[in-house]
mmCIF file of C-alpha atoms in Angstrom:
data_model
loop_
_atom_site.group_PDB
_atom_site.id
_atom_site.type_symbol
_atom_site.label_atom_id
_atom_site.label_comp_id
_atom_site.label_asym_id
_atom_site.label_seq_id
_atom_site.Cartn_x
_atom_site.Cartn_y
_atom_site.Cartn_z
ATOM 1 C CA MET A 1 99.087 45.407 206.047
ATOM 2 C CA PHE A 2 95.153 45.477 203.919
ATOM 3 C CA THR A 3 93.166 41.751 204.537
ATOM 4 C CA LYS A 4 90.364 41.311 201.941
ATOM 5 C CA GLY A 5 88.136 42.214 204.845
ATOM 6 C CA ASN A 6 89.880 45.505 205.845
ATOM 7 C CA LEU A 7 90.158 46.365 202.034
ATOM 8 C CA SER A 8 86.470 45.616 202.041
ATOM 9 C CA ASN A 9 85.499 47.901 205.016
ATOM 10 C CA VAL A 10 87.659 50.196 203.053
ATOM 11 C CA LEU A 11 85.914 50.649 199.762
ATOM 12 C CA LYS A 12 82.794 50.669 201.472
ATOM 13 C CA GLN A 13 83.421 53.634 203.678
ATOM 14 C CA ALA A 14 84.847 55.439 201.016
ATOM 15 C CA LYS A 15 81.864 54.845 198.394
ATOM 16 C CA LYS A 16 79.630 56.128 201.911
ATOM 17 C CA VAL A 17 81.821 59.323 201.859
ATOM 18 C CA GLN A 18 81.763 59.610 198.233
ATOM 19 C CA GLU A 19 77.959 59.981 198.096
ATOM 20 C CA ARG A 20 77.911 62.187 201.312
ATOM 21 C CA LEU A 21 80.352 64.618 199.308
ATOM 22 C CA GLU A 22 78.286 64.397 196.565
ATOM 23 C CA SER A 23 74.697 64.901 197.991
ATOM 24 C CA ALA A 24 76.798 68.146 200.309
ATOM 25 C CA GLN A 25 78.163 69.732 197.096
ATOM 26 C CA ALA A 26 74.591 69.263 195.522
ATOM 27 C CA GLU A 27 72.773 71.208 198.580
ATOM 28 C CA LEU A 28 75.451 73.821 198.032
ATOM 29 C CA GLU A 29 75.095 74.417 194.808
ATOM 30 C CA LYS A 30 71.350 75.167 195.800
ATOM 31 C CA LEU A 31 71.496 77.224 198.347
ATOM 32 C CA GLU A 32 71.740 80.871 198.365
ATOM 33 C CA LEU A 33 73.388 83.099 200.488
ATOM 34 C CA GLU A 34 73.736 86.909 200.573
ATOM 35 C CA GLY A 35 76.185 89.747 201.130
ATOM 36 C CA GLN A 36 74.718 93.773 201.732
ATOM 37 C CA ALA A 37 77.109 96.624 201.908
ATOM 38 C CA GLY A 38 75.799 100.439 201.790
ATOM 39 C CA GLY A 39 72.519 99.219 204.782
ATOM 40 C CA GLY A 40 71.364 96.849 201.729
ATOM 41 C CA MET A 41 71.845 99.645 198.787
ATOM 42 C CA VAL A 42 73.829 96.677 197.459
ATOM 43 C CA ILE A 43 72.801 92.834 197.725
ATOM 44 C CA ALA A 44 75.140 90.471 196.032
ATOM 45 C CA LYS A 45 73.974 86.688 196.008
ATOM 46 C CA VAL A 46 76.047 83.328 195.890
ATOM 47 C CA ASN A 47 75.683 79.827 195.944
ATOM 48 C CA GLY A 48 76.942 77.590 198.624
ATOM 49 C CA LYS A 49 79.457 76.433 195.689
ATOM 50 C CA GLN A 50 80.897 80.389 195.985
ATOM 51 C CA GLU A 51 79.498 81.111 192.539
ATOM 52 C CA LEU A 52 78.315 84.644 192.192
ATOM 53 C CA LEU A 53 74.860 84.656 191.397
ATOM 54 C CA SER A 54 73.200 87.979 191.366
ATOM 55 C CA ILE A 55 73.850 91.788 192.476
ATOM 56 C CA ASN A 56 71.465 94.192 192.632
ATOM 57 C CA ILE A 57 72.469 97.732 192.953
ATOM 58 C CA ASP A 58 69.747 100.260 194.877
ATOM 59 C CA PRO A 59 69.334 102.814 191.643
ATOM 60 C CA GLU A 60 69.599 105.587 194.201
ATOM 61 C CA ILE A 61 73.140 105.284 194.957
ATOM 62 C CA LEU A 62 74.395 105.380 191.008
ATOM 63 C CA GLN A 63 74.631 108.968 191.469
ATOM 64 C CA GLU A 64 77.638 109.025 193.921
ATOM 65 C CA ASP A 65 80.287 108.503 193.289
ATOM 66 C CA VAL A 66 81.859 105.816 191.243
ATOM 67 C CA GLU A 67 84.717 104.372 193.427
ATOM 68 C CA MET A 68 82.098 104.500 196.356
ATOM 69 C CA VAL A 69 79.745 102.011 194.300
ATOM 70 C CA GLU A 70 82.099 99.952 193.419
ATOM 71 C CA ASP A 71 83.664 99.580 197.207
ATOM 72 C CA LEU A 72 79.889 98.681 198.276
ATOM 73 C CA ILE A 73 80.413 95.961 195.122
ATOM 74 C CA VAL A 74 83.267 94.585 196.139
ATOM 75 C CA ALA A 75 82.558 94.407 200.152
ATOM 76 C CA ALA A 76 79.089 92.614 199.288
ATOM 77 C CA VAL A 77 80.570 90.176 197.411
ATOM 78 C CA ASN A 78 83.214 89.199 199.646
ATOM 79 C CA GLN A 79 80.453 89.487 202.785
ATOM 80 C CA ALA A 80 78.522 86.748 200.604
ATOM 81 C CA MET A 81 81.507 84.621 199.587
ATOM 82 C CA LYS A 82 82.482 84.395 203.295
ATOM 83 C CA GLU A 83 79.417 83.119 204.294
ATOM 84 C CA ALA A 84 78.994 80.374 201.405
ATOM 85 C CA GLY A 85 82.815 79.699 202.457
ATOM 86 C CA GLU A 86 81.507 79.137 205.966
ATOM 87 C CA GLU A 87 78.631 77.116 205.055
ATOM 88 C CA TYR A 88 81.086 75.420 202.728
ATOM 89 C CA GLN A 89 83.266 74.452 205.483
ATOM 90 C CA ARG A 90 80.364 73.090 208.069
ATOM 91 C CA ARG A 91 79.011 70.651 205.528
ATOM 92 C CA LEU A 92 82.003 69.523 203.958
ATOM 93 C CA GLY A 93 84.033 69.735 206.971
ATOM 94 C CA ALA A 94 81.571 67.826 208.838
ATOM 95 C CA ILE A 95 82.270 64.691 206.086
ATOM 96 C CA SER A 96 85.905 64.898 205.835
ATOM 97 C CA GLY A 97 86.352 65.470 209.691
ATOM 98 C CA SER A 98 84.960 61.936 210.252
ATOM 99 C CA LEU A 99 87.539 60.454 208.488
ATOM 100 C CA LEU A 100 90.459 61.679 210.297
ATOM 101 C CA GLY A 101 91.367 60.628 213.675
ATOM 102 C CA PRO A 102 93.469 62.176 216.337
ATOM 103 C CA GLY A 103 96.510 63.697 214.906
ATOM 104 C CA GLY A 104 94.918 63.579 211.552
ATOM 105 C CA ALA A 105 95.464 60.155 210.958
ATOM 106 C CA LEU A 106 92.926 58.120 208.729
ATOM 107 C CA ASN A 107 89.998 57.004 210.649
ATOM 108 C CA ILE A 108 88.777 53.599 208.907
ATOM 109 C CA PRO A 109 87.336 51.074 210.797
ATOM 110 C CA GLY A 110 89.204 47.702 210.432
ATOM 111 C CA LEU A 111 92.455 49.391 210.109
#
């Protein structure tokens, strides 16, 4: 059962977590990660929120088979997205993980 003091602690803890999440999300939006394919002939840049920012294609490969170029673009984007996803999990997982105790139970002081 919640007491007035416990509820106050829960609300304070929730506010701190919300602030940390907002800060981490702002950092992720500014973070740029890249994926490469074809030995760097295709480079995809994404931010930490997994939004595609740009694709750079070496003009030399545009003379190749279109299907191969498309495959390289997909590979570069997938690599960049994987990097961004891992960074997202690392940063936000550290915040949300501090709220969970053994067995996934909420770890809120005073409860």
